[in-house]
PDB file of C-alpha atoms in Angstrom:
ATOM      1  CA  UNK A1500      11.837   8.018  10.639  1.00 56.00           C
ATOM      2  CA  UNK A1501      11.301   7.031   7.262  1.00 60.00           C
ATOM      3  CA  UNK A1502      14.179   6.966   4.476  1.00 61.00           C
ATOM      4  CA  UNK A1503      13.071   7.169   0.655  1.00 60.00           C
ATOM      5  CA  UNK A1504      15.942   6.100  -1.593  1.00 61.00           C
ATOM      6  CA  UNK A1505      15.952   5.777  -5.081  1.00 61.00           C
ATOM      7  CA  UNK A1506      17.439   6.727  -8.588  1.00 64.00           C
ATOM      8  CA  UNK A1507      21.822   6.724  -7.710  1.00 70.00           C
ATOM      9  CA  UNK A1508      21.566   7.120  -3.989  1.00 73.00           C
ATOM     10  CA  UNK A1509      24.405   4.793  -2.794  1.00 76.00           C
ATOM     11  CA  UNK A1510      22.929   2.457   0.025  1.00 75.00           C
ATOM     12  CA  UNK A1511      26.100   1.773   1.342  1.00 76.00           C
ATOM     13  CA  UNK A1512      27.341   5.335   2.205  1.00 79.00           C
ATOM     14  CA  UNK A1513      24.374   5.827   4.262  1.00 78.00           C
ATOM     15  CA  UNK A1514      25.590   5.464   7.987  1.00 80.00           C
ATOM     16  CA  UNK A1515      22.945   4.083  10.603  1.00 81.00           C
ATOM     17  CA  UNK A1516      22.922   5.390  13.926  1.00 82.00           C
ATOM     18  CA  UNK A1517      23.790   2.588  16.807  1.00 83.00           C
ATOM     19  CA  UNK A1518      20.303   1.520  18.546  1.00 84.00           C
ATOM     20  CA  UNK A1519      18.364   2.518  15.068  1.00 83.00           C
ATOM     21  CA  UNK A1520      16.219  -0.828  13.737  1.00 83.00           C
ATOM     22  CA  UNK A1521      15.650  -0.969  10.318  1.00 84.00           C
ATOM     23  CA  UNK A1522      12.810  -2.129   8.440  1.00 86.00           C
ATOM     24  CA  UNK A1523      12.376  -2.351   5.048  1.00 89.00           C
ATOM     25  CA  UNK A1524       9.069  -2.179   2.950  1.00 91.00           C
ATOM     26  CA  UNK A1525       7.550  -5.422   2.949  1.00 94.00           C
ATOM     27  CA  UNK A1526       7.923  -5.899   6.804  1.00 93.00           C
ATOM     28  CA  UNK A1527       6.621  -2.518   7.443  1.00 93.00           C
ATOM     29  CA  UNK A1528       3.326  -3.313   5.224  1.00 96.00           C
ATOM     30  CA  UNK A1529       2.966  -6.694   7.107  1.00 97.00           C
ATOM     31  CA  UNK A1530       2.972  -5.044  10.456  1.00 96.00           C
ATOM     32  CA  UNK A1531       0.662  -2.406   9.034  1.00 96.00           C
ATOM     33  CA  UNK A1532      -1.801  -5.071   7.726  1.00 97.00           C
ATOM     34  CA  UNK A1533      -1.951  -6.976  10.657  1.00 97.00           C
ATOM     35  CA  UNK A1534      -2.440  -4.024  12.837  1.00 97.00           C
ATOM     36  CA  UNK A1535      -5.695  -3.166  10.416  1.00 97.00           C
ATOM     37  CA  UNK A1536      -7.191  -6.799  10.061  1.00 96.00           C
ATOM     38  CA  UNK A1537      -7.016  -6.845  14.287  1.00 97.00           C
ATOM     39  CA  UNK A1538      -8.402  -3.338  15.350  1.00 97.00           C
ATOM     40  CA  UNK A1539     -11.719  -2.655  16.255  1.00 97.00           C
ATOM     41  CA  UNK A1540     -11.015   0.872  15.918  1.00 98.00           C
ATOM     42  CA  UNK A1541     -12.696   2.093  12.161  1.00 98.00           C
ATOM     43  CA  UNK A1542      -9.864   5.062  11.725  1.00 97.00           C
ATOM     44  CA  UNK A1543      -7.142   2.725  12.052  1.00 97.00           C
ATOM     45  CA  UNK A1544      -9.335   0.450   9.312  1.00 98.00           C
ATOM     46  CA  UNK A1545     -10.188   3.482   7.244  1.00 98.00           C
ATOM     47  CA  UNK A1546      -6.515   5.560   7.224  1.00 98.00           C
ATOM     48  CA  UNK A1547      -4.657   2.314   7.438  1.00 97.00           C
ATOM     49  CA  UNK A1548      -5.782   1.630   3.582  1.00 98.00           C
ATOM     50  CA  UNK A1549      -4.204   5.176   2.795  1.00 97.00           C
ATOM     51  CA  UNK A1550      -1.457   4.264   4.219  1.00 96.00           C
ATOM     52  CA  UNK A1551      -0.760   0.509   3.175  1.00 97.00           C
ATOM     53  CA  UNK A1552      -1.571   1.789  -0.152  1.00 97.00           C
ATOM     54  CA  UNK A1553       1.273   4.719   0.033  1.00 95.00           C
ATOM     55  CA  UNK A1554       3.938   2.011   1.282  1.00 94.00           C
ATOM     56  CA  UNK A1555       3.566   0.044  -1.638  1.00 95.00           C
ATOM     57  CA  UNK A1556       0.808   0.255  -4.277  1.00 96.00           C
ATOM     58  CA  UNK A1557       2.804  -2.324  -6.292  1.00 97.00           C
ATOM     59  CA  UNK A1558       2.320  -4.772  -3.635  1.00 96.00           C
ATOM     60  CA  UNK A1559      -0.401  -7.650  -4.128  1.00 96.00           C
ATOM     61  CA  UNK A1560      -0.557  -8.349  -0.360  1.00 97.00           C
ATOM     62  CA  UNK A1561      -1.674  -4.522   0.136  1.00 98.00           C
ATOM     63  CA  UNK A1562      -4.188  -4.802  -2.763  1.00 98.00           C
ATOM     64  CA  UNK A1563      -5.686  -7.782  -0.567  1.00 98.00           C
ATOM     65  CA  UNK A1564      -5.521  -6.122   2.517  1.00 98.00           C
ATOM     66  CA  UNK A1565      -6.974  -3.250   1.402  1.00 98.00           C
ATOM     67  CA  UNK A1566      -9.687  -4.916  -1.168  1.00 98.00           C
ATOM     68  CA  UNK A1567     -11.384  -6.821   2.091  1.00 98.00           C
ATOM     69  CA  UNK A1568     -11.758  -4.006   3.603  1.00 98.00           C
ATOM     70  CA  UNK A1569     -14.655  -2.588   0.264  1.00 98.00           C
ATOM     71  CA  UNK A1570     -16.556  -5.444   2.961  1.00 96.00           C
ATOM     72  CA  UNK A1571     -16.099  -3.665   6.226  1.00 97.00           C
ATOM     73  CA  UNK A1572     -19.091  -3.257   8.447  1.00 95.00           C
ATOM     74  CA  UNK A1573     -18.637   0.663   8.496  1.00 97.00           C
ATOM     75  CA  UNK A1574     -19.191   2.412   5.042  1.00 96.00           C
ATOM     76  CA  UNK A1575     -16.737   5.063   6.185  1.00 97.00           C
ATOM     77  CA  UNK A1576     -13.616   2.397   5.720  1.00 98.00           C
ATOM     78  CA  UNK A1577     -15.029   1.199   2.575  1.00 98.00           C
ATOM     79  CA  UNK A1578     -15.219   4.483   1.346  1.00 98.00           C
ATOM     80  CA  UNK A1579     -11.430   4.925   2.734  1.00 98.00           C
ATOM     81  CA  UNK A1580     -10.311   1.373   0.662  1.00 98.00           C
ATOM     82  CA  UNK A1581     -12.716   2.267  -2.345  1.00 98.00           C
ATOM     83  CA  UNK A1582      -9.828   5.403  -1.910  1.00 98.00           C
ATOM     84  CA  UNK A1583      -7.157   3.513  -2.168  1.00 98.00           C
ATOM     85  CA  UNK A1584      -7.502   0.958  -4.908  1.00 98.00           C
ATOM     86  CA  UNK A1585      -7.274   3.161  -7.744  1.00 98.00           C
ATOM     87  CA  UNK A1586      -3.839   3.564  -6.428  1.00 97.00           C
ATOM     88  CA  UNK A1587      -2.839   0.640  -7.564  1.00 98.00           C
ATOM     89  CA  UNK A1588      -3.968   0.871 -11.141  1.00 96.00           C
ATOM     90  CA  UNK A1589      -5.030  -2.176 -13.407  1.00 96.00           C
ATOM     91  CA  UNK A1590      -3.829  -4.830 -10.622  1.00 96.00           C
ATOM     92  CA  UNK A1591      -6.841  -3.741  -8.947  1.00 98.00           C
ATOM     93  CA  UNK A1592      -9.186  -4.477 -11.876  1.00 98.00           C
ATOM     94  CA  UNK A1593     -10.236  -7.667 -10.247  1.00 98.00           C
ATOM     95  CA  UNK A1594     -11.970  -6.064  -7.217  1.00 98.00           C
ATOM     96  CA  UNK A1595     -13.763  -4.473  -9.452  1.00 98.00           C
ATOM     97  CA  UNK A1596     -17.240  -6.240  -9.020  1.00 98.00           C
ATOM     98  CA  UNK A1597     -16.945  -5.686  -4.856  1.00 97.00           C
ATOM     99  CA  UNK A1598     -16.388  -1.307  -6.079  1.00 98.00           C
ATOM    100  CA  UNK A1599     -19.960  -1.943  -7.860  1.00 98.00           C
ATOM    101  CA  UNK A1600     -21.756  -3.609  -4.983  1.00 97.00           C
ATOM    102  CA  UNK A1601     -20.517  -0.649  -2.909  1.00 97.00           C
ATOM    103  CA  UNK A1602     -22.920   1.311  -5.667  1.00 97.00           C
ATOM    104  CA  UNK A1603     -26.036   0.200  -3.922  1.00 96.00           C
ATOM    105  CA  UNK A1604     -24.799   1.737  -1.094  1.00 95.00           C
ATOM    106  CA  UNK A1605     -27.096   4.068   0.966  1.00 95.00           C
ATOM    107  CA  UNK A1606     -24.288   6.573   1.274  1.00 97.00           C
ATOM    108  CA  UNK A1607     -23.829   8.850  -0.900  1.00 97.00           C
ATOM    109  CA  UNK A1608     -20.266   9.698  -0.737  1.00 97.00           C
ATOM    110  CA  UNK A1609     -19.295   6.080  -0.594  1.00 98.00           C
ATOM    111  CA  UNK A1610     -21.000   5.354  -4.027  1.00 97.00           C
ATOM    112  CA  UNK A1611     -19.705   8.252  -5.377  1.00 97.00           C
ATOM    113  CA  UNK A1612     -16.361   7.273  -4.666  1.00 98.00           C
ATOM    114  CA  UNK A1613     -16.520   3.677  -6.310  1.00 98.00           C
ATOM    115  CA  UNK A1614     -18.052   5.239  -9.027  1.00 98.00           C
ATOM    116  CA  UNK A1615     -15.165   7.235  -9.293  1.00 98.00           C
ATOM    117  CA  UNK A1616     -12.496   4.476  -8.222  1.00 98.00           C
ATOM    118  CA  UNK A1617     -14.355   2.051 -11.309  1.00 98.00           C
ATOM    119  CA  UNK A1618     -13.568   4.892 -13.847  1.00 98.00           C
ATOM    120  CA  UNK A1619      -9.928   5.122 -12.457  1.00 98.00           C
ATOM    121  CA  UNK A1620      -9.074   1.665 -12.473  1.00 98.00           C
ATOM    122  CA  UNK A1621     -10.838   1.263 -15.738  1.00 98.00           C
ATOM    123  CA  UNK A1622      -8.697   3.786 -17.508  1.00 98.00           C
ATOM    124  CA  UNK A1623      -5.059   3.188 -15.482  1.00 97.00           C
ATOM    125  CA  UNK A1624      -2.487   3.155 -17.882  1.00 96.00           C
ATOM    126  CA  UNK A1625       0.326   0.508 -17.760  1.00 94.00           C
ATOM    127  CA  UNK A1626       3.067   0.899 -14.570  1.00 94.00           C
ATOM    128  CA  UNK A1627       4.926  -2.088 -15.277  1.00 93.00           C
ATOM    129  CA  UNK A1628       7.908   0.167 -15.582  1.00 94.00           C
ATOM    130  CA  UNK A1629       7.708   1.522 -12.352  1.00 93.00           C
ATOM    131  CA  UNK A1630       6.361  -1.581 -10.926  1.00 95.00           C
ATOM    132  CA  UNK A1631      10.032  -3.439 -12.009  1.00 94.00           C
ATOM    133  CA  UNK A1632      11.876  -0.432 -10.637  1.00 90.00           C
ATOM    134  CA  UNK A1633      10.333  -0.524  -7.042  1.00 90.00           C
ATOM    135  CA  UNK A1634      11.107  -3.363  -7.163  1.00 92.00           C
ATOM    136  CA  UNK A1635      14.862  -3.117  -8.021  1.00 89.00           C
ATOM    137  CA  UNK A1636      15.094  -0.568  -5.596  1.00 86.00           C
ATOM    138  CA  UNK A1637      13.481  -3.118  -2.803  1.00 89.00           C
ATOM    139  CA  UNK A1638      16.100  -5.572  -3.915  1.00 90.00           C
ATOM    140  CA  UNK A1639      18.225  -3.375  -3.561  1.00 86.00           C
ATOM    141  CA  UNK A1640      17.043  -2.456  -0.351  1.00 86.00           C
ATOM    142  CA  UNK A1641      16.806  -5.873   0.907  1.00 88.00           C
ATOM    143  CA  UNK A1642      20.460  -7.183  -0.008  1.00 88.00           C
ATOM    144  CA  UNK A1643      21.555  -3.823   2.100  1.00 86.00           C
ATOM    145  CA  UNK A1644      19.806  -4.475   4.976  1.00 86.00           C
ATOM    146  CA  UNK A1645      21.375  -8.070   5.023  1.00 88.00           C
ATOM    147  CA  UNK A1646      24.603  -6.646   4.665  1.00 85.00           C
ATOM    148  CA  UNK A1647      23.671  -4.035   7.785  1.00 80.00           C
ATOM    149  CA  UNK A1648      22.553  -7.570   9.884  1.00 78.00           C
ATOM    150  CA  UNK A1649      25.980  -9.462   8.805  1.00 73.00           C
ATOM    151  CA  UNK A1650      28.207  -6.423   9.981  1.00 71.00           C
ATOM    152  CA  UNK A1651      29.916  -6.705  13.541  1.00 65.00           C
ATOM    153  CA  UNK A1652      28.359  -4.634  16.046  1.00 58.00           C
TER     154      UNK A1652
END
């Protein structure tokens, strides 16, 4: 179950079922990094950018963990992170040279895509806006989920 809160959504009216764990967004993209850097398996690799991207495309540790991945020994995952970078806009400007050397590629769609992720990142306009209000709201988030941990059970 996943819970999106933002804008005036009061975190402490929400009521949290007894046996229900929760996580917040930086623990959740740990987990999910760690479970792509360990599998063998190339769809976790490849989807797993998609979806360590859509937890947090603010996040520098995603941008990592997705960025090694554009040197993945399947050009189907590198096509997957070369995906996902634009995603996170102009913080992704310095993987920038690894998008061209996936231009050399043999496969088609996976130069294709850097080509298009170069052009994207290239011409990303300016989040820091949104970037300081994710993280407000993950603040936020954080100091509520202490609060949940310091309540009597």
């Amino acid at each position: 179950l996943t819970i999106y809160v933002g804008g005036d959504i009061d975190l402490a009216k929400l009521e949290i079922p007894k046996g229900v764990t929760l996580l917040d967004i930086p623990t959740l993209s740990k987990r999910v990094a760690a479970g792509i850097a360990a599998s063998k398996d190339k769809t976790v690799r490849g989807w797993g950018c998609g979806e360590l991207t859509s937890l947090d495309h603010f996040s520098t540790e995603n941008l990592k963990t997705v960025a090694k991945m554009l040197d993945d020994g399947d050009s189907w995952v590198r096509l997957n992170a070369a995906g996902s970078l634009p995603l996170f806009g102009k913080k992704a400007a310095p993987h920038l040279p690894a998008l061209r050397e996936c231009l050399v590629s043999e496969d088609q769609g996976l130069k294709t895509r850097a080509q298009a992720a170069i052009v994207e990142i290239e011409q990303a306009e300016d989040k820091s806006k949104e970037e300081k209000e994710s993280a407000d709201g993950q603040k936020a988030i954080a100091q509520f989920l202490a609060a949940q941990k310091n309540q009597p059970k």
